[in-house]
Amino acid sequence: MKIPLVDLKANYLSIKTEIDSAIQRVIDNTAFIMGENVKNFEIHFANFSNAKHAIGCSSGTSALHLALMAAEVGPDDEVITVPNTFIATTECITHVGATVKFVDVDPQTLLIDIDKLEHAITPQTKAIIVVHLYGQMPDMERIREIGKKSDLTIIEDSAQAHAAEFKGHSPGYYGDIATFSFFPAKNLGCFGDGGAVVTNDDKLAERIRLLVDHGRTTKYEHKIEGYNYRLDALQAAILDAKLPHLEKWTHLRRQHAKFYKDNLPSEVRTPSETENYKYVYYMYVLRTDKRDDLMAFLKEKEVSCGIHYPIPLHLQPAYSYRAYKSGDFPVAEKAAKEILSIPIYPEMTQEQLRYIVDSITEFFSI
Ligand SMILES: *Cc1c(COP(=O)(O)O)cnc(C)c1O
């Protein structure tokens, strides 16, 4: 049975008429830049996030760049984050002139190790980018306390965590700013690139609104120099059509994860989910020291898998100038050799889930 890692076509077909008419409306109104579509989605996404402001932007990467600029992070500042994330998390730190400071992750969750975070803070530290990896949040109450004590801006990279919760609150509640990606494969994805920034802080929101669209206050009046980081109106219309379904899709992801947890053989380590932490399973990531063999076996069974991410950022060529070495962040490095993302998406059938579980069970029984 051929099973993809994600099935964007199945997702589209499940709400085809809604999406098609949303796209047609944008074309009929030739409302391609900003306007009602972007405004409506921003209102709905802010409501969904239980936040005061949501500002659409061009990608999860520009969302992070906007967040750092709005927080006035710049040269001489350090920003703490983790090495086991997508490079977008760290690129924008360098692009505002600041220095990336890595902290290793917790061996259980693979999220930032909060004890180590506390020790890594120096007078130069200006912000923390917390990555809600695979759709799970760390203890944000503790991180908020630590941030308050040292007057740090807390940015939640929530590109993988739409609808995730910690103690009933979603990204943007504990942090100063949460950033989202709507890359097609994300839990809420559009048909191209898109992103958003969510905040309860009026000042940060105002600055981000200026930065996202050339520093405009009116059509030809520019208060500051900004960027063209706008959310495309066509993408906003698509996102607005998809958003009402996100809760249901999240529920299905969580159901599939429960099936995996209950049925996968004990030889693989499955993600752990504890009370008060609502995991939304952007990825379902197993761990085993036989990762490469298991991956090859599943490939033969036509089950697509992935590794998120195979090379920790501190060992990437892009950061060779920082002269990190193997062993600097041992938990992240060990995890990179053991992790395997297996298919999880809302439209998966019981037969597909069963086939994957049976295939993994077969691998460990030969
Ligand atoms: C996808 C992703 C991004 C970047 O989002 P884009 O929309 O692709 O720019 C940033 N951080 C994390 C953790 C991601 O998964």
Short mmCIF file of C-alpha atoms and ligand atoms in Angstrom, two decimals:
data_model
loop_
_atom_site.label_atom_id
_atom_site.label_comp_id
_atom_site.label_asym_id
_atom_site.label_seq_id
_atom_site.Cartn_x
_atom_site.Cartn_y
_atom_site.Cartn_z
CA MET A 1 0.00 0.00 0.00
CA LYS A 2 1.47 3.33 -1.07
CA ILE A 3 1.18 5.93 1.72
CA PRO A 4 2.55 9.48 1.43
CA LEU A 5 3.95 11.46 4.38
CA VAL A 6 1.20 14.04 3.82
CA ASP A 7 -1.70 14.04 1.35
CA LEU A 8 -2.51 17.60 0.34
CA LYS A 9 -4.80 16.43 -2.46
CA ALA A 10 -7.03 14.47 -0.08
CA ASN A 11 -7.26 17.53 2.14
CA TYR A 12 -8.26 19.76 -0.79
CA LEU A 13 -10.86 17.30 -2.07
CA SER A 14 -12.50 17.11 1.37
CA ILE A 15 -13.55 20.80 1.07
CA LYS A 16 -13.16 21.38 -2.67
CA THR A 17 -16.31 23.45 -3.26
CA GLU A 18 -15.53 25.83 -0.38
CA ILE A 19 -11.97 26.39 -1.58
CA ASP A 20 -12.93 26.75 -5.24
CA SER A 21 -15.58 29.35 -4.54
CA ALA A 22 -13.23 31.28 -2.21
CA ILE A 23 -10.62 31.44 -4.98
CA GLN A 24 -13.23 32.41 -7.59
CA ARG A 25 -14.49 35.24 -5.35
CA VAL A 26 -11.00 36.76 -5.13
CA ILE A 27 -10.65 36.62 -8.90
CA ASP A 28 -14.15 38.04 -9.50
CA ASN A 29 -13.38 40.98 -7.20
CA THR A 30 -9.76 41.33 -8.43
CA ALA A 31 -8.91 41.89 -4.77
CA PHE A 32 -5.37 40.55 -4.97
CA ILE A 33 -3.43 42.71 -2.49
CA MET A 34 -4.52 43.25 1.15
CA GLY A 35 -8.20 44.26 1.42
CA GLU A 36 -11.13 42.31 2.83
CA ASN A 37 -9.72 38.82 2.42
CA VAL A 38 -6.62 39.53 4.47
CA LYS A 39 -8.57 41.56 7.03
CA ASN A 40 -11.19 38.84 7.52
CA PHE A 41 -8.65 36.09 7.92
CA GLU A 42 -6.70 38.16 10.43
CA ILE A 43 -9.83 38.68 12.51
CA HIS A 44 -10.73 35.00 12.38
CA PHE A 45 -7.21 33.81 13.14
CA ALA A 46 -6.95 36.22 16.10
CA ASN A 47 -10.24 34.84 17.44
CA PHE A 48 -9.08 31.29 16.88
CA SER A 49 -5.86 32.06 18.77
CA ASN A 50 -7.75 33.88 21.51
CA ALA A 51 -5.45 36.82 20.91
CA LYS A 52 -5.94 40.54 20.42
CA HIS A 53 -4.02 40.83 17.15
CA ALA A 54 -3.15 38.60 14.22
CA ILE A 55 -1.21 40.06 11.32
CA GLY A 56 -0.91 38.09 8.11
CA CYS A 57 2.47 37.94 6.40
CA SER A 58 4.25 36.21 3.54
CA SER A 59 5.68 33.15 5.36
CA GLY A 60 6.67 31.68 8.71
CA THR A 61 10.16 32.96 8.00
CA SER A 62 9.04 36.58 7.51
CA ALA A 63 6.86 36.20 10.62
CA LEU A 64 9.98 35.42 12.67
CA HIS A 65 11.89 38.30 11.07
CA LEU A 66 9.00 40.69 11.84
CA ALA A 67 8.84 39.45 15.44
CA LEU A 68 12.54 40.09 16.05
CA MET A 69 12.43 43.52 14.39
CA ALA A 70 9.33 44.52 16.35
CA ALA A 71 11.05 43.44 19.57
CA GLU A 72 14.00 45.64 18.53
CA VAL A 73 16.52 42.82 18.63
CA GLY A 74 19.75 43.94 16.96
CA PRO A 75 23.56 43.94 17.02
CA ASP A 76 25.12 43.06 20.41
CA ASP A 77 22.02 41.06 21.35
CA GLU A 78 21.89 37.32 21.87
CA VAL A 79 18.83 35.23 21.09
CA ILE A 80 18.46 31.80 22.66
CA THR A 81 16.94 28.91 20.76
CA VAL A 82 17.42 25.19 20.05
CA PRO A 83 19.58 23.40 17.46
CA ASN A 84 16.91 20.87 16.42
CA THR A 85 14.68 23.10 14.33
CA PHE A 86 14.30 24.33 10.78
CA ILE A 87 16.92 26.94 9.84
CA ALA A 88 14.24 29.66 9.46
CA THR A 89 14.23 29.88 13.28
CA THR A 90 17.86 31.02 13.37
CA GLU A 91 18.35 32.77 10.00
CA CYS A 92 16.34 35.79 11.06
CA ILE A 93 18.36 36.15 14.28
CA THR A 94 21.49 36.61 12.18
CA HIS A 95 19.63 38.85 9.69
CA VAL A 96 18.79 41.40 12.40
CA GLY A 97 22.48 41.42 13.38
CA ALA A 98 22.10 39.44 16.60
CA THR A 99 23.87 36.24 17.69
CA VAL A 100 22.29 32.80 17.84
CA LYS A 101 22.83 31.07 21.18
CA PHE A 102 21.89 27.41 21.19
CA VAL A 103 20.60 25.52 24.21
CA ASP A 104 20.25 21.73 24.17
CA VAL A 105 16.87 20.01 24.41
CA ASP A 106 15.10 17.81 26.92
CA PRO A 107 15.68 14.10 26.11
CA GLN A 108 12.01 13.24 26.66
CA THR A 109 10.24 15.95 24.65
CA LEU A 110 13.07 17.23 22.39
CA LEU A 111 11.89 20.75 23.33
CA ILE A 112 14.16 23.33 24.96
CA ASP A 113 15.72 22.12 28.23
CA ILE A 114 14.38 24.74 30.62
CA ASP A 115 17.09 24.24 33.28
CA LYS A 116 19.78 24.77 30.67
CA LEU A 117 17.88 27.76 29.29
CA GLU A 118 17.96 29.40 32.70
CA HIS A 119 21.74 28.97 32.92
CA ALA A 120 22.36 30.22 29.37
CA ILE A 121 20.96 33.71 29.98
CA THR A 122 23.58 36.50 30.04
CA PRO A 123 23.26 40.31 30.14
CA GLN A 124 23.41 40.21 26.31
CA THR A 125 20.37 37.94 26.03
CA LYS A 126 17.46 39.89 24.57
CA ALA A 127 15.00 37.24 23.44
CA ILE A 128 14.15 33.53 23.42
CA ILE A 129 12.65 31.77 20.42
CA VAL A 130 10.76 28.78 21.81
CA VAL A 131 10.11 26.20 19.08
CA HIS A 132 6.88 24.20 19.46
CA LEU A 133 8.47 21.28 17.62
CA TYR A 134 6.18 18.68 15.99
CA GLY A 135 3.15 20.47 17.50
CA GLN A 136 3.90 20.32 21.23
CA MET A 137 4.50 23.16 23.66
CA PRO A 138 6.92 23.11 26.60
CA ASP A 139 6.08 24.37 30.11
CA MET A 140 5.37 27.93 28.97
CA GLU A 141 4.50 29.08 32.49
CA ARG A 142 8.05 28.42 33.61
CA ILE A 143 9.53 29.97 30.49
CA ARG A 144 7.39 33.07 30.98
CA GLU A 145 8.66 33.39 34.58
CA ILE A 146 12.28 33.08 33.43
CA GLY A 147 11.69 35.62 30.68
CA LYS A 148 10.13 38.11 33.09
CA LYS A 149 13.02 37.84 35.54
CA SER A 150 15.57 38.80 32.88
CA ASP A 151 13.32 41.14 30.87
CA LEU A 152 13.44 38.99 27.72
CA THR A 153 11.07 38.96 24.78
CA ILE A 154 9.58 35.52 24.30
CA ILE A 155 8.82 34.54 20.73
CA GLU A 156 6.96 31.29 20.10
CA ASP A 157 7.88 29.72 16.76
CA SER A 158 4.51 28.05 16.27
CA ALA A 159 4.99 27.08 12.62
CA GLN A 160 4.19 23.48 13.61
CA ALA A 161 1.72 24.18 16.40
CA HIS A 162 -1.57 25.69 15.19
CA ALA A 163 -4.18 24.78 17.84
CA ALA A 164 -1.63 23.30 20.27
CA GLU A 165 -2.19 24.13 23.94
CA PHE A 166 -0.44 24.27 27.28
CA LYS A 167 -2.86 24.40 30.21
CA GLY A 168 -5.66 25.40 27.85
CA HIS A 169 -3.84 28.27 26.18
CA SER A 170 -2.56 28.31 22.61
CA PRO A 171 0.59 29.96 21.22
CA GLY A 172 0.63 33.72 21.81
CA TYR A 173 -0.78 33.57 25.33
CA TYR A 174 2.42 33.00 27.32
CA GLY A 175 4.88 34.54 24.88
CA ASP A 176 5.01 38.15 23.71
CA ILE A 177 4.66 37.09 20.08
CA ALA A 178 3.77 33.82 18.35
CA THR A 179 4.69 33.25 14.72
CA PHE A 180 2.93 30.86 12.35
CA SER A 181 3.65 29.35 8.95
CA PHE A 182 0.96 28.38 6.45
CA PHE A 183 3.36 26.44 4.23
CA PRO A 184 1.12 23.88 2.42
CA ALA A 185 2.10 20.88 4.59
CA LYS A 186 1.65 22.65 7.95
CA ASN A 187 -1.42 21.84 10.08
CA LEU A 188 -3.08 24.90 8.57
CA GLY A 189 -1.59 25.38 5.12
CA CYS A 190 -2.36 27.53 2.09
CA PHE A 191 -1.61 26.93 -1.60
CA GLY A 192 1.78 28.63 -1.59
CA ASP A 193 3.63 30.59 1.07
CA GLY A 194 1.92 32.38 3.94
CA GLY A 195 2.37 33.20 7.61
CA ALA A 196 1.05 35.20 10.55
CA VAL A 197 2.16 36.91 13.73
CA VAL A 198 -0.07 36.82 16.81
CA THR A 199 0.28 39.07 19.85
CA ASN A 200 -1.68 40.65 22.70
CA ASP A 201 0.68 43.65 22.78
CA ASP A 202 -0.72 46.74 20.99
CA LYS A 203 2.70 48.35 20.47
CA LEU A 204 4.25 45.22 18.95
CA ALA A 205 1.20 44.78 16.72
CA GLU A 206 1.39 48.36 15.49
CA ARG A 207 5.09 48.03 14.65
CA ILE A 208 4.51 44.74 12.83
CA ARG A 209 1.66 46.25 10.79
CA LEU A 210 4.00 49.00 9.63
CA LEU A 211 6.92 46.67 8.87
CA VAL A 212 4.80 44.20 6.91
CA ASP A 213 3.71 46.76 4.29
CA HIS A 214 6.44 49.33 3.54
CA GLY A 215 5.92 51.30 6.74
CA ARG A 216 2.65 52.60 5.28
CA THR A 217 0.20 54.69 7.26
CA THR A 218 -1.79 55.61 4.13
CA LYS A 219 -1.29 54.63 0.49
CA TYR A 220 1.60 57.05 -0.15
CA GLU A 221 2.70 57.93 3.37
CA HIS A 222 5.52 55.91 4.90
CA LYS A 223 6.26 56.35 8.60
CA ILE A 224 9.27 54.04 8.47
CA GLU A 225 11.09 51.89 5.95
CA GLY A 226 9.45 48.50 5.97
CA TYR A 227 9.22 45.41 3.83
CA ASN A 228 6.89 43.79 1.36
CA TYR A 229 6.02 40.92 3.69
CA ARG A 230 2.26 40.98 3.00
CA LEU A 231 0.03 37.92 3.11
CA ASP A 232 -1.28 37.27 -0.41
CA ALA A 233 -5.05 37.88 -0.59
CA LEU A 234 -5.65 34.64 -2.51
CA GLN A 235 -3.86 32.71 0.22
CA ALA A 236 -5.84 34.58 2.89
CA ALA A 237 -9.12 33.55 1.21
CA ILE A 238 -7.97 29.91 1.08
CA LEU A 239 -6.90 30.02 4.73
CA ASP A 240 -10.21 31.57 5.73
CA ALA A 241 -12.04 28.69 4.01
CA LYS A 242 -9.85 26.12 5.78
CA LEU A 243 -9.73 27.62 9.28
CA PRO A 244 -13.25 26.47 10.35
CA HIS A 245 -12.09 22.87 9.74
CA LEU A 246 -8.86 23.06 11.71
CA GLU A 247 -10.34 21.92 15.01
CA LYS A 248 -11.76 18.78 13.38
CA TRP A 249 -8.50 18.09 11.51
CA THR A 250 -6.55 18.50 14.75
CA HIS A 251 -8.87 16.05 16.46
CA LEU A 252 -8.24 13.50 13.70
CA ARG A 253 -4.46 13.91 13.97
CA ARG A 254 -4.72 13.28 17.69
CA GLN A 255 -6.90 10.23 17.15
CA HIS A 256 -4.39 8.77 14.69
CA ALA A 257 -1.60 9.45 17.18
CA LYS A 258 -3.52 7.55 19.83
CA PHE A 259 -3.91 4.60 17.47
CA TYR A 260 -0.16 4.60 16.87
CA LYS A 261 0.58 4.85 20.58
CA ASP A 262 -1.76 1.97 21.42
CA ASN A 263 -0.63 -0.32 18.61
CA LEU A 264 3.03 0.27 17.75
CA PRO A 265 5.48 -2.34 19.05
CA SER A 266 7.42 -1.57 22.23
CA GLU A 267 10.74 -1.54 20.34
CA VAL A 268 10.03 1.99 19.07
CA ARG A 269 9.83 4.94 21.38
CA THR A 270 6.64 6.92 20.70
CA PRO A 271 6.11 10.60 21.56
CA SER A 272 4.98 11.19 25.11
CA GLU A 273 2.02 13.38 25.86
CA THR A 274 1.18 14.42 29.38
CA GLU A 275 -1.85 16.05 30.91
CA ASN A 276 -2.19 19.78 30.24
CA TYR A 277 -0.16 19.54 27.05
CA LYS A 278 -2.26 19.37 23.88
CA TYR A 279 -0.02 17.92 21.19
CA VAL A 280 -1.27 18.57 17.62
CA TYR A 281 1.08 16.15 15.80
CA TYR A 282 2.37 18.14 12.87
CA MET A 283 4.70 15.16 12.73
CA TYR A 284 4.49 11.78 14.46
CA VAL A 285 8.10 11.14 15.39
CA LEU A 286 9.33 7.73 16.54
CA ARG A 287 12.73 7.05 18.00
CA THR A 288 14.80 3.90 17.53
CA ASP A 289 18.50 3.14 17.22
CA LYS A 290 17.60 1.08 14.13
CA ARG A 291 16.24 4.19 12.41
CA ASP A 292 18.05 3.86 9.07
CA ASP A 293 17.13 0.18 8.67
CA LEU A 294 13.52 0.83 9.63
CA MET A 295 13.33 3.71 7.18
CA ALA A 296 14.69 1.51 4.36
CA PHE A 297 12.23 -1.26 5.28
CA LEU A 298 9.28 1.15 5.21
CA LYS A 299 10.45 2.53 1.88
CA GLU A 300 10.21 -0.98 0.46
CA LYS A 301 6.68 -1.16 1.87
CA GLU A 302 5.97 2.15 0.06
CA VAL A 303 5.40 4.05 3.29
CA SER A 304 6.94 7.54 2.99
CA CYS A 305 8.88 8.73 6.02
CA GLY A 306 10.96 11.78 6.87
CA ILE A 307 13.61 12.98 9.30
CA HIS A 308 12.93 16.29 11.00
CA TYR A 309 15.79 17.18 11.08
CA PRO A 310 18.79 15.06 10.09
CA ILE A 311 21.52 17.65 10.81
CA PRO A 312 21.28 19.82 13.95
CA LEU A 313 21.75 23.47 13.05
CA HIS A 314 25.04 23.93 14.93
CA LEU A 315 26.61 21.31 12.64
CA GLN A 316 25.27 22.84 9.40
CA PRO A 317 27.77 24.32 6.92
CA ALA A 318 25.89 27.64 7.28
CA TYR A 319 27.18 27.88 10.88
CA SER A 320 30.68 26.52 10.33
CA TYR A 321 31.99 30.04 11.08
CA ARG A 322 30.80 29.55 14.64
CA ALA A 323 33.16 26.56 15.05
CA TYR A 324 30.76 24.31 16.90
CA LYS A 325 31.71 20.64 17.06
CA SER A 326 30.07 17.28 17.51
CA GLY A 327 29.25 16.78 21.17
CA ASP A 328 28.36 20.42 21.86
CA PHE A 329 24.62 19.61 22.09
CA PRO A 330 24.58 15.85 22.72
CA VAL A 331 20.83 15.39 23.27
CA ALA A 332 19.91 17.04 19.96
CA GLU A 333 22.70 15.16 18.17
CA LYS A 334 21.65 11.76 19.50
CA ALA A 335 18.01 12.46 18.62
CA ALA A 336 18.96 13.38 15.04
CA LYS A 337 20.23 9.82 14.59
CA GLU A 338 17.13 8.16 16.09
CA ILE A 339 14.12 10.16 14.89
CA LEU A 340 11.76 9.02 12.16
CA SER A 341 8.60 10.85 11.08
CA ILE A 342 5.88 8.48 9.90
CA PRO A 343 2.74 9.57 8.03
CA ILE A 344 0.12 11.47 10.01
CA TYR A 345 -2.54 13.61 8.37
CA PRO A 346 -6.27 14.06 9.02
CA GLU A 347 -7.51 12.08 6.00
CA MET A 348 -5.62 8.88 6.85
CA THR A 349 -7.80 5.76 6.81
CA GLN A 350 -7.90 2.99 9.39
CA GLU A 351 -6.44 0.63 6.74
CA GLN A 352 -3.46 2.93 6.18
CA LEU A 353 -2.79 3.28 9.90
CA ARG A 354 -3.09 -0.48 10.40
CA TYR A 355 -0.76 -1.16 7.44
CA ILE A 356 1.93 1.14 8.90
CA VAL A 357 1.67 -0.43 12.35
CA ASP A 358 1.82 -3.93 10.86
CA SER A 359 4.84 -3.03 8.73
CA ILE A 360 6.76 -1.65 11.72
CA THR A 361 5.80 -4.70 13.79
CA GLU A 362 7.04 -6.94 10.98
CA PHE A 363 10.38 -5.10 10.86
CA PHE A 364 11.03 -5.76 14.55
CA SER A 365 9.98 -9.42 14.35
CA ILE A 366 12.51 -10.45 11.67
C1 LIG B 1 8.02 25.68 8.50
C2 LIG B 1 8.80 26.28 9.60
C3 LIG B 1 9.28 27.61 9.56
C4 LIG B 1 9.25 28.44 8.31
O1 LIG B 1 8.03 28.66 7.74
P1 LIG B 1 7.93 29.06 6.19
O2 LIG B 1 6.49 29.41 6.03
O3 LIG B 1 8.34 27.88 5.39
O4 LIG B 1 8.81 30.24 5.96
C5 LIG B 1 9.88 28.14 10.68
N1 LIG B 1 10.04 27.40 11.79
C6 LIG B 1 9.63 26.12 11.87
C7 LIG B 1 9.84 25.38 13.14
C8 LIG B 1 9.02 25.51 10.78
O5 LIG B 1 8.62 24.24 10.86
#
